mmCIF file of C-alpha atoms and ligand atoms in Angstrom:
data_model
loop_
_atom_site.group_PDB
_atom_site.id
_atom_site.type_symbol
_atom_site.label_atom_id
_atom_site.label_comp_id
_atom_site.label_asym_id
_atom_site.label_seq_id
_atom_site.Cartn_x
_atom_site.Cartn_y
_atom_site.Cartn_z
ATOM 1 C CA UNK A 307 1.294 -70.350 21.211
ATOM 2 C CA UNK A 308 -2.405 -70.828 22.100
ATOM 3 C CA UNK A 309 -3.643 -73.966 24.015
ATOM 4 C CA UNK A 310 -4.298 -76.022 20.866
ATOM 5 C CA UNK A 311 -0.969 -75.082 19.290
ATOM 6 C CA UNK A 312 0.944 -76.010 22.396
ATOM 7 C CA UNK A 313 -0.865 -79.404 22.759
ATOM 8 C CA UNK A 314 -0.192 -80.159 19.097
ATOM 9 C CA UNK A 315 3.443 -79.224 19.530
ATOM 10 C CA UNK A 316 3.771 -81.503 22.495
ATOM 11 C CA UNK A 317 2.227 -84.403 20.516
ATOM 12 C CA UNK A 318 4.799 -84.058 17.728
ATOM 13 C CA UNK A 319 7.527 -85.517 19.978
ATOM 14 C CA UNK A 320 7.948 -89.320 20.094
ATOM 15 C CA UNK A 321 9.221 -90.110 23.517
ATOM 16 C CA UNK A 322 10.541 -93.566 24.270
ATOM 17 C CA UNK A 323 11.999 -93.561 27.823
ATOM 18 C CA UNK A 324 15.548 -92.205 27.764
ATOM 19 C CA UNK A 325 15.394 -91.074 24.134
ATOM 20 C CA UNK A 326 16.814 -87.924 22.674
ATOM 21 C CA UNK A 327 13.335 -86.624 21.676
ATOM 22 C CA UNK A 328 11.988 -87.314 25.159
ATOM 23 C CA UNK A 329 14.849 -85.085 26.388
ATOM 24 C CA UNK A 330 14.071 -82.395 23.787
ATOM 25 C CA UNK A 331 10.373 -82.531 24.939
ATOM 26 C CA UNK A 332 11.524 -82.021 28.524
ATOM 27 C CA UNK A 333 13.791 -79.160 27.555
ATOM 28 C CA UNK A 334 11.057 -77.354 25.664
ATOM 29 C CA UNK A 335 8.089 -77.927 27.991
ATOM 30 C CA UNK A 336 9.233 -78.894 31.460
ATOM 31 C CA UNK A 337 12.587 -77.297 32.227
ATOM 32 C CA UNK A 338 11.268 -73.737 31.471
ATOM 33 C CA UNK A 339 8.696 -74.254 34.250
ATOM 34 C CA UNK A 340 11.554 -74.459 36.744
ATOM 35 C CA UNK A 341 11.465 -78.264 37.243
ATOM 36 C CA UNK A 342 14.733 -80.029 38.175
ATOM 37 C CA UNK A 343 15.711 -83.617 37.585
ATOM 38 C CA UNK A 344 15.994 -85.794 40.699
ATOM 39 C CA UNK A 345 18.462 -88.671 41.130
ATOM 40 C CA UNK A 346 15.891 -91.141 39.830
ATOM 41 C CA UNK A 347 15.280 -89.417 36.439
ATOM 42 C CA UNK A 348 11.968 -87.770 37.464
ATOM 43 C CA UNK A 349 11.466 -84.047 36.921
ATOM 44 C CA UNK A 350 9.964 -82.215 39.893
ATOM 45 C CA UNK A 351 8.983 -78.892 41.210
ATOM 46 C CA UNK A 352 7.307 -77.715 44.470
ATOM 47 C CA UNK A 353 4.803 -74.863 44.573
ATOM 48 C CA UNK A 354 3.706 -73.610 48.070
ATOM 49 C CA UNK A 355 4.986 -74.611 51.488
ATOM 50 C CA UNK A 356 4.834 -78.255 52.459
ATOM 51 C CA UNK A 357 2.214 -79.184 49.853
ATOM 52 C CA UNK A 358 -0.106 -82.065 50.685
ATOM 53 C CA UNK A 359 -0.939 -83.023 47.042
ATOM 54 C CA UNK A 360 1.317 -84.742 44.581
ATOM 55 C CA UNK A 361 0.439 -84.123 40.904
ATOM 56 C CA UNK A 362 1.607 -86.812 38.612
ATOM 57 C CA UNK A 363 2.316 -87.517 34.922
ATOM 58 C CA UNK A 364 5.126 -89.171 32.985
ATOM 59 C CA UNK A 365 7.559 -87.932 30.354
ATOM 60 C CA UNK A 366 7.839 -91.160 28.348
ATOM 61 C CA UNK A 367 5.492 -92.720 25.824
ATOM 62 C CA UNK A 368 5.257 -96.152 24.176
ATOM 63 C CA UNK A 369 6.563 -94.885 20.934
ATOM 64 C CA UNK A 370 8.747 -97.638 19.356
ATOM 65 C CA UNK A 371 11.088 -95.063 17.775
ATOM 66 C CA UNK A 372 12.232 -91.590 18.820
ATOM 67 C CA UNK A 373 11.908 -88.619 16.480
ATOM 68 C CA UNK A 374 9.019 -86.413 15.448
ATOM 69 C CA UNK A 375 5.536 -87.053 14.007
ATOM 70 C CA UNK A 376 2.775 -85.163 12.278
ATOM 71 C CA UNK A 377 -0.635 -84.958 13.869
ATOM 72 C CA UNK A 378 -4.075 -83.801 12.667
ATOM 73 C CA UNK A 379 -6.882 -81.974 14.399
ATOM 74 C CA UNK A 380 -10.423 -82.569 13.125
ATOM 75 C CA UNK A 381 -12.118 -79.918 15.257
ATOM 76 C CA UNK A 382 -12.629 -82.278 18.202
ATOM 77 C CA UNK A 383 -9.884 -84.923 18.259
ATOM 78 C CA UNK A 384 -6.168 -84.846 17.659
ATOM 79 C CA UNK A 385 -4.795 -88.048 16.057
ATOM 80 C CA UNK A 386 -1.872 -89.159 13.931
ATOM 81 C CA UNK A 387 -1.698 -87.674 10.412
ATOM 82 C CA UNK A 388 -3.307 -90.084 7.868
ATOM 83 C CA UNK A 389 -0.152 -91.672 6.484
ATOM 84 C CA UNK A 390 1.795 -91.620 9.687
ATOM 85 C CA UNK A 391 3.928 -94.657 10.408
ATOM 86 C CA UNK A 392 4.058 -93.890 14.138
ATOM 87 C CA UNK A 393 2.712 -96.564 16.457
ATOM 88 C CA UNK A 394 0.817 -94.211 18.834
ATOM 89 C CA UNK A 395 -0.173 -90.562 19.314
ATOM 90 C CA UNK A 396 1.378 -90.303 22.788
ATOM 91 C CA UNK A 397 -1.454 -88.195 24.356
ATOM 92 C CA UNK A 398 -0.625 -90.724 27.143
ATOM 93 C CA UNK A 399 0.904 -88.837 28.912
ATOM 94 C CA UNK A 400 1.477 -85.571 27.003
ATOM 95 C CA UNK A 401 -2.052 -84.591 27.937
ATOM 96 C CA UNK A 402 -1.162 -84.951 31.645
ATOM 97 C CA UNK A 403 2.130 -83.015 31.172
ATOM 98 C CA UNK A 404 0.161 -80.197 29.559
ATOM 99 C CA UNK A 405 -2.387 -79.912 32.402
ATOM 100 C CA UNK A 406 0.454 -79.900 34.977
ATOM 101 C CA UNK A 407 2.335 -77.219 33.074
ATOM 102 C CA UNK A 408 -0.817 -75.102 33.097
ATOM 103 C CA UNK A 409 -1.338 -75.684 36.897
ATOM 104 C CA UNK A 410 2.279 -74.677 37.556
ATOM 105 C CA UNK A 411 1.786 -71.478 35.566
ATOM 106 C CA UNK A 412 -1.353 -70.808 37.656
ATOM 107 C CA UNK A 413 0.693 -71.407 40.858
ATOM 108 C CA UNK A 414 -1.514 -74.276 42.117
ATOM 109 C CA UNK A 415 0.196 -75.603 45.233
ATOM 110 C CA UNK A 416 1.633 -79.086 45.003
ATOM 111 C CA UNK A 417 4.595 -81.404 44.569
ATOM 112 C CA UNK A 418 4.700 -81.776 40.764
ATOM 113 C CA UNK A 419 6.258 -85.065 39.606
ATOM 114 C CA UNK A 420 6.921 -85.704 35.881
ATOM 115 C CA UNK A 421 7.793 -89.329 36.223
ATOM 116 C CA UNK A 422 10.557 -91.197 34.397
ATOM 117 C CA UNK A 423 9.854 -94.427 32.475
ATOM 118 C CA UNK A 424 6.265 -95.103 33.610
ATOM 119 C CA UNK A 425 5.642 -97.156 30.567
ATOM 120 C CA UNK A 426 8.472 -99.608 31.173
ATOM 121 C CA UNK A 427 7.484 -100.405 34.839
ATOM 122 C CA UNK A 428 6.952 -97.143 36.729
ATOM 123 C CA UNK A 429 10.678 -96.960 37.163
ATOM 124 C CA UNK A 430 10.860 -93.321 38.470
ATOM 125 C CA UNK A 431 7.933 -93.662 40.967
ATOM 126 C CA UNK A 432 9.279 -96.990 42.267
ATOM 127 C CA UNK A 433 12.707 -95.384 42.841
ATOM 128 C CA UNK A 434 11.068 -92.711 44.971
ATOM 129 C CA UNK A 435 9.245 -95.319 47.069
ATOM 130 C CA UNK A 436 12.331 -97.413 47.583
ATOM 131 C CA UNK A 437 15.078 -94.813 47.937
ATOM 132 C CA UNK A 438 13.323 -91.571 49.059
ATOM 133 C CA UNK A 439 10.069 -92.344 50.776
ATOM 134 C CA UNK A 440 10.496 -89.396 53.154
ATOM 135 C CA UNK A 441 9.748 -87.144 50.213
ATOM 136 C CA UNK A 442 6.083 -88.128 50.566
ATOM 137 C CA UNK A 443 5.604 -87.769 54.254
ATOM 138 C CA UNK A 444 3.454 -84.686 54.030
ATOM 139 C CA UNK A 445 1.538 -85.856 51.014
ATOM 140 C CA UNK A 446 -2.107 -86.828 51.620
ATOM 141 C CA UNK A 447 -3.189 -87.374 47.982
ATOM 142 C CA UNK A 448 -1.483 -88.254 44.670
ATOM 143 C CA UNK A 449 -3.427 -87.338 41.564
ATOM 144 C CA UNK A 450 -2.257 -88.646 38.197
ATOM 145 C CA UNK A 451 -3.401 -87.176 34.897
ATOM 146 C CA UNK A 452 -3.006 -90.412 33.027
ATOM 147 C CA UNK A 453 -6.427 -91.982 32.481
ATOM 148 C CA UNK A 454 -8.343 -92.572 29.225
ATOM 149 C CA UNK A 455 -11.819 -91.236 28.612
ATOM 150 C CA UNK A 456 -13.588 -88.184 30.058
ATOM 151 C CA UNK A 457 -15.334 -89.202 33.250
ATOM 152 C CA UNK A 458 -13.219 -91.186 35.697
ATOM 153 C CA UNK A 459 -11.814 -90.445 39.030
ATOM 154 C CA UNK A 460 -10.105 -93.742 39.820
ATOM 155 C CA UNK A 461 -10.507 -95.463 43.159
ATOM 156 C CA UNK A 462 -8.862 -98.850 42.259
ATOM 157 C CA UNK A 463 -5.754 -99.708 40.172
ATOM 158 C CA UNK A 464 -6.150 -103.432 40.482
ATOM 159 C CA UNK A 465 -6.423 -102.889 44.255
ATOM 160 C CA UNK A 466 -8.044 -99.990 46.087
ATOM 161 C CA UNK A 467 -5.822 -96.902 45.961
ATOM 162 C CA UNK A 468 -8.307 -94.110 46.938
ATOM 163 C CA UNK A 469 -11.455 -93.916 49.048
ATOM 164 C CA UNK A 470 -14.872 -93.317 47.399
ATOM 165 C CA UNK A 471 -15.183 -90.190 49.650
ATOM 166 C CA UNK A 472 -12.001 -88.755 48.288
ATOM 167 C CA UNK A 473 -12.884 -89.531 44.649
ATOM 168 C CA UNK A 474 -16.236 -87.828 45.067
ATOM 169 C CA UNK A 475 -14.685 -84.811 46.710
ATOM 170 C CA UNK A 476 -12.485 -84.413 43.698
ATOM 171 C CA UNK A 477 -15.238 -85.241 41.199
ATOM 172 C CA UNK A 478 -17.366 -82.484 42.793
ATOM 173 C CA UNK A 479 -14.846 -79.910 41.510
ATOM 174 C CA UNK A 480 -14.729 -81.274 37.976
ATOM 175 C CA UNK A 481 -17.217 -81.269 35.111
ATOM 176 C CA UNK A 482 -20.395 -83.081 36.227
ATOM 177 C CA UNK A 483 -19.672 -86.143 34.014
ATOM 178 C CA UNK A 484 -16.865 -87.181 36.358
ATOM 179 C CA UNK A 485 -17.649 -89.998 38.725
ATOM 180 C CA UNK A 486 -15.607 -92.297 40.969
ATOM 181 C CA UNK A 487 -14.566 -95.459 39.010
ATOM 182 C CA UNK A 488 -13.046 -98.673 40.284
ATOM 183 C CA UNK A 489 -11.839 -99.721 36.804
ATOM 184 C CA UNK A 490 -8.397 -98.127 36.734
ATOM 185 C CA UNK A 491 -5.128 -99.700 35.606
ATOM 186 C CA UNK A 492 -1.593 -99.238 36.747
ATOM 187 C CA UNK A 493 0.050 -95.846 36.802
ATOM 188 C CA UNK A 494 2.687 -94.148 38.930
ATOM 189 C CA UNK A 495 0.255 -93.149 41.741
ATOM 190 C CA UNK A 496 -0.367 -96.838 42.479
ATOM 191 C CA UNK A 497 3.278 -97.150 43.567
ATOM 192 C CA UNK A 498 2.592 -94.570 46.322
ATOM 193 C CA UNK A 499 -0.364 -96.419 47.839
ATOM 194 C CA UNK A 500 1.414 -97.661 50.951
ATOM 195 C CA UNK A 501 2.833 -94.145 51.671
ATOM 196 C CA UNK A 502 -0.005 -91.783 50.567
ATOM 197 C CA UNK A 503 -3.587 -92.137 51.757
ATOM 198 C CA UNK A 504 -5.416 -91.162 48.569
ATOM 199 C CA UNK A 505 -3.925 -92.252 45.180
ATOM 200 C CA UNK A 506 -6.024 -91.607 42.089
ATOM 201 C CA UNK A 507 -5.927 -91.049 38.329
ATOM 202 C CA UNK A 508 -8.142 -88.623 36.277
ATOM 203 C CA UNK A 509 -9.528 -88.944 32.779
ATOM 204 C CA UNK A 510 -7.673 -86.530 30.507
ATOM 205 C CA UNK A 511 -9.469 -87.283 27.223
ATOM 206 C CA UNK A 512 -7.350 -89.780 25.301
ATOM 207 C CA UNK A 513 -8.684 -93.023 23.794
ATOM 208 C CA UNK A 514 -7.059 -96.151 22.411
ATOM 209 C CA UNK A 515 -3.753 -95.345 24.127
ATOM 210 C CA UNK A 516 -0.627 -97.267 23.001
ATOM 211 C CA UNK A 517 -2.139 -97.783 19.517
ATOM 212 C CA UNK A 518 -1.890 -96.090 16.131
ATOM 213 C CA UNK A 519 -5.565 -94.898 16.320
ATOM 214 C CA UNK A 520 -5.076 -93.154 19.675
ATOM 215 C CA UNK A 521 -7.032 -89.881 19.796
ATOM 216 C CA UNK A 522 -7.195 -86.988 22.168
ATOM 217 C CA UNK A 523 -10.405 -85.047 22.926
ATOM 218 C CA UNK A 524 -8.936 -81.574 23.124
ATOM 219 C CA UNK A 525 -12.111 -79.871 24.399
ATOM 220 C CA UNK A 526 -12.195 -82.198 27.404
ATOM 221 C CA UNK A 527 -8.533 -81.601 28.169
ATOM 222 C CA UNK A 528 -8.943 -77.904 28.147
ATOM 223 C CA UNK A 529 -12.080 -78.099 30.254
ATOM 224 C CA UNK A 530 -10.239 -80.181 32.902
ATOM 225 C CA UNK A 531 -7.427 -77.616 32.903
ATOM 226 C CA UNK A 532 -9.982 -74.852 33.457
ATOM 227 C CA UNK A 533 -11.185 -76.708 36.603
ATOM 228 C CA UNK A 534 -7.780 -77.760 37.861
ATOM 229 C CA UNK A 535 -6.270 -74.281 37.891
ATOM 230 C CA UNK A 536 -9.051 -73.340 40.325
ATOM 231 C CA UNK A 537 -8.967 -76.553 42.420
ATOM 232 C CA UNK A 538 -9.643 -76.133 46.196
ATOM 233 C CA UNK A 539 -7.474 -78.784 47.845
ATOM 234 C CA UNK A 540 -8.949 -77.987 51.261
ATOM 235 C CA UNK A 541 -12.127 -79.740 50.120
ATOM 236 C CA UNK A 542 -10.405 -83.049 49.450
ATOM 237 C CA UNK A 543 -11.708 -85.687 51.881
ATOM 238 C CA UNK A 544 -8.882 -87.883 53.127
ATOM 239 C CA UNK A 545 -10.115 -91.200 54.438
ATOM 240 C CA UNK A 546 -8.034 -94.170 53.269
ATOM 241 C CA UNK A 547 -5.432 -95.713 55.501
ATOM 242 C CA UNK A 548 -2.336 -96.396 53.391
ATOM 243 C CA UNK A 549 -1.064 -99.008 55.869
ATOM 244 C CA UNK A 550 -4.304 -100.995 56.056
ATOM 245 C CA UNK A 551 -4.006 -104.525 54.690
ATOM 246 C CA UNK A 552 -5.872 -104.937 51.416
ATOM 247 C CA UNK A 553 -9.096 -106.925 51.678
ATOM 248 C CA UNK A 554 -8.646 -110.331 50.179
ATOM 249 C CA UNK A 555 -11.198 -111.885 47.953
ATOM 250 C CA UNK A 556 -11.979 -115.578 48.557
ATOM 251 C CA UNK A 557 -9.293 -116.603 46.154
ATOM 252 C CA UNK A 558 -7.074 -113.985 47.584
ATOM 253 C CA UNK A 559 -5.024 -116.333 49.701
ATOM 254 C CA UNK A 560 -3.448 -117.663 46.531
ATOM 255 C CA UNK A 561 -2.040 -114.320 45.641
ATOM 256 C CA UNK A 562 0.290 -114.328 48.644
ATOM 257 C CA UNK A 563 3.865 -114.975 47.557
ATOM 258 C CA UNK A 564 6.119 -117.626 49.118
ATOM 259 C CA UNK A 565 6.839 -115.286 52.007
ATOM 260 C CA UNK A 566 3.203 -115.282 53.072
ATOM 261 C CA UNK A 567 3.299 -111.593 53.920
ATOM 262 C CA UNK A 568 3.641 -109.980 50.582
ATOM 263 C CA UNK A 569 0.719 -109.660 48.261
ATOM 264 C CA UNK A 570 1.801 -109.912 44.639
ATOM 265 C CA UNK A 571 -0.063 -107.339 42.541
ATOM 266 C CA UNK A 572 2.221 -106.323 39.759
ATOM 267 C CA UNK A 573 4.584 -107.801 37.238
ATOM 268 C CA UNK A 574 7.421 -106.232 39.254
ATOM 269 C CA UNK A 575 6.209 -108.050 42.432
ATOM 270 C CA UNK A 576 6.462 -111.352 40.573
ATOM 271 C CA UNK A 577 9.912 -110.636 39.212
ATOM 272 C CA UNK A 578 11.097 -109.605 42.687
ATOM 273 C CA UNK A 579 9.580 -112.639 44.406
ATOM 274 C CA UNK A 580 10.511 -115.295 41.787
ATOM 275 C CA UNK A 581 13.636 -114.259 39.774
ATOM 276 C CA UNK A 582 14.549 -117.833 38.848
ATOM 277 C CA UNK A 583 11.131 -118.663 37.549
ATOM 278 C CA UNK A 584 10.896 -115.443 35.619
ATOM 279 C CA UNK A 585 14.310 -116.006 34.003
ATOM 280 C CA UNK A 586 13.251 -119.565 33.062
ATOM 281 C CA UNK A 587 10.028 -118.180 31.578
ATOM 282 C CA UNK A 588 11.785 -115.550 29.443
ATOM 283 C CA UNK A 589 14.214 -118.085 28.239
ATOM 284 C CA UNK A 590 11.374 -120.356 27.167
ATOM 285 C CA UNK A 591 9.863 -117.407 25.315
ATOM 286 C CA UNK A 592 13.021 -117.058 23.323
ATOM 287 C CA UNK A 593 14.426 -113.996 25.071
ATOM 288 C CA UNK A 594 18.254 -114.293 25.193
ATOM 289 C CA UNK A 595 20.718 -112.937 27.689
ATOM 290 C CA UNK A 596 22.185 -110.556 25.102
ATOM 291 C CA UNK A 597 18.744 -109.150 24.197
ATOM 292 C CA UNK A 598 17.739 -108.577 27.802
ATOM 293 C CA UNK A 599 21.179 -107.069 28.759
ATOM 294 C CA UNK A 600 20.965 -104.681 25.810
ATOM 295 C CA UNK A 601 17.477 -103.522 26.780
ATOM 296 C CA UNK A 602 18.459 -102.977 30.374
ATOM 297 C CA UNK A 603 21.946 -101.405 29.853
ATOM 298 C CA UNK A 604 21.056 -99.300 26.780
ATOM 299 C CA UNK A 605 18.476 -97.459 28.832
ATOM 300 C CA UNK A 606 20.955 -96.930 31.641
ATOM 301 C CA UNK A 607 23.547 -95.540 29.294
ATOM 302 C CA UNK A 608 21.090 -93.154 27.769
ATOM 303 C CA UNK A 609 20.085 -92.022 31.222
ATOM 304 C CA UNK A 610 23.730 -91.481 32.108
ATOM 305 C CA UNK A 611 24.059 -89.241 29.057
ATOM 306 C CA UNK A 612 21.173 -87.221 30.183
ATOM 307 C CA UNK A 613 22.864 -86.708 33.533
ATOM 308 C CA UNK A 614 25.850 -85.316 31.775
ATOM 309 C CA UNK A 615 23.800 -82.399 30.540
ATOM 310 C CA UNK A 616 23.310 -80.954 33.952
ATOM 311 C CA UNK A 617 25.352 -79.643 36.816
ATOM 312 C CA UNK A 618 25.564 -82.582 39.206
ATOM 313 C CA UNK A 619 25.082 -80.236 42.189
ATOM 314 C CA UNK A 620 21.754 -79.239 40.735
ATOM 315 C CA UNK A 621 20.781 -82.898 40.354
ATOM 316 C CA UNK A 622 21.456 -83.971 43.826
ATOM 317 C CA UNK A 623 20.553 -80.939 45.860
ATOM 318 C CA UNK A 624 17.058 -82.336 46.039
ATOM 319 C CA UNK A 625 14.940 -80.689 43.407
ATOM 320 C CA UNK A 626 12.189 -80.031 45.944
HETATM 321 ZN ZN1 ZN B 965 0.399 -93.253 30.818
#
């Protein structure tokens, strides 16, 4: 398959977290690279000795149903076929998975993380932070391929996650339209911000993600690949202190939680800090115990089934 055929093939899989077609996608495109599943559901692979860069994407999508879908290519963009009933294209994050697969084939050094369940709360990356932070001790930068558009090297995901100097040093090795941008939104690399100095996200050419009219600029994606397989990591400028306290805006004091030492930045922070209030809020919104239990446990059961497919020794030997 050529580049375009591979990208189109990837985009034909609908990949809700824990679904059978997400697993089929992983079997076709990620396992053959040599990646192994970790105990958190992420797929990972190390190239080189003690790599200092973590490359990040995620295997799930916001598709509402698993299965396959037809896509069209108009010479510039891939989008859903005209009469498709699918709710999104899923270039978020198939585009990132494709770039990483190409970098692996080109033997670019790094810790490659294909994260589990980014779209339902960065589940896989959070698990690494909470249960296996030592995995990241040699990592100086975490680069996600999970950003819309064609020009952003993200410095802020709500809060600062990468220095301007780092973003510029990466942009300097990409097509000249790339510039540092402080307008990022949450992805897995944000979870690593207290452990890894520079945490960013790069534009991989999709637009209108999470929607039926999502489209992928294939030329951009291939151009980024062409640069990434030649990337010189020794030129990355590492400046940010991951342990520095975030600067608070004037209203910032209010964003401290009841413990006064914990800055609430994500939905997860709020759920963790105020479980009773969150439960009351969900109840008021009409969410029932049964509904929530089904959502939470169905995903766990599916994940357990995925585990059954592999030799447990393989799983827990530390894929890295
Ligand atoms: Zn994404």
